[in-house]
Coordinates of C-alpha atoms in Angstrom, one line a residue:
M579 CA 0.0 0.0 0.0
P580 CA 1.4 3.5 -0.9
N581 CA 2.2 6.0 1.7
Q582 CA -0.7 8.0 2.9
I583 CA 0.3 11.5 3.8
I584 CA -1.6 14.3 5.5
Y585 CA -0.1 17.7 4.8
V586 CA -0.4 21.3 5.9
L587 CA 0.6 23.8 3.2
T588 CA 1.0 27.6 3.2
N589 CA 1.4 30.0 0.5
Q590 CA 2.8 33.5 0.7
A591 CA 0.0 34.8 -1.6
M592 CA -2.5 33.7 1.1
P593 CA -1.2 34.9 4.4
G594 CA -3.2 33.5 7.4
Y595 CA -4.5 30.5 5.4
V596 CA -3.5 26.9 5.3
K597 CA -4.4 24.0 3.0
I598 CA -5.1 20.8 4.8
G599 CA -5.1 17.8 2.4
K600 CA -3.9 14.3 1.7
T601 CA -2.1 12.4 -0.9
T602 CA -1.0 8.9 -1.8
T603 CA 1.6 10.1 -4.2
S604 CA 4.8 11.8 -3.2
L605 CA 4.4 15.0 -1.3
E606 CA 6.7 16.8 -3.7
Q607 CA 4.5 15.7 -6.7
R608 CA 1.3 16.9 -4.9
I609 CA 2.8 20.3 -4.1
T610 CA 3.9 20.6 -7.7
E611 CA 0.4 19.8 -8.9
L612 CA -1.1 22.3 -6.7
S613 CA 1.5 25.1 -7.4
R614 CA 1.1 24.6 -11.2
S615 CA -2.2 26.6 -11.3
T616 CA -2.0 30.0 -13.0
S617 CA -4.4 31.3 -10.5
I618 CA -1.8 31.5 -7.8
P619 CA 1.4 33.6 -8.1
F620 CA 3.7 31.6 -5.7
P621 CA 4.1 27.9 -5.1
F622 CA 2.9 26.2 -2.0
D623 CA 5.3 25.5 0.9
C624 CA 5.0 22.4 3.2
H625 CA 4.6 23.6 6.7
F626 CA 4.2 20.0 8.0
A627 CA 3.4 16.5 6.7
C628 CA 3.2 13.0 8.2
I629 CA 2.5 9.5 7.2
V630 CA -0.9 8.1 8.5
R631 CA -2.6 4.9 8.2
D632 CA -5.9 6.3 6.9
A633 CA -5.4 9.6 5.2
H634 CA -9.1 9.9 4.2
T635 CA -10.3 9.6 7.7
A636 CA -7.6 11.8 9.2
E637 CA -8.3 14.4 6.6
Q638 CA -12.1 14.4 7.4
L639 CA -11.4 14.6 11.1
L640 CA -9.2 17.7 10.6
H641 CA -11.6 19.3 8.3
H642 CA -14.4 18.8 10.9
A643 CA -12.3 19.9 13.8
F644 CA -11.4 23.1 12.1
G645 CA -14.6 23.6 10.1
D646 CA -15.4 27.0 11.8
N647 CA -12.1 28.2 10.2
R648 CA -12.9 27.0 6.7
A649 CA -12.7 29.7 4.1
N650 CA -15.1 28.0 1.7
P651 CA -17.1 24.8 2.2
R652 CA -15.9 23.5 -1.1
R653 CA -12.2 24.1 -0.6
E654 CA -9.5 22.8 1.8
F655 CA -8.4 26.1 3.0
F656 CA -8.6 27.3 6.5
R657 CA -7.9 30.6 8.2
I658 CA -5.9 29.2 11.0
D659 CA -2.4 29.2 12.5
P660 CA -0.7 26.1 10.9
E661 CA 0.7 25.1 14.3
R662 CA -2.8 24.5 15.6
V663 CA -3.2 21.9 12.8
V664 CA 0.2 20.4 13.6
S665 CA -0.7 20.1 17.3
A666 CA -3.8 18.1 16.4
L667 CA -1.8 15.8 14.1
K668 CA 0.8 15.2 16.8
F669 CA -1.9 14.3 19.4

């Protein structure tokens, strides 16, 4: 089974926001995919990432836990200090 990774990304074009997501490909590949968009002027930076057993469930739990901070219900962006998310992942 491929690695399942949860990540917390930041982008200097979006100060105060983080992207909480998951991937089963390499983290570098996922960041490249997200940064390729012409709608953002700067690439994403990885603030934190970790391997988990079930990325889908972990992502859902994080999205639910920080739902009040979600910028848009259809997007994985949250107005939150990235260290709050990291603390939840290290728990």
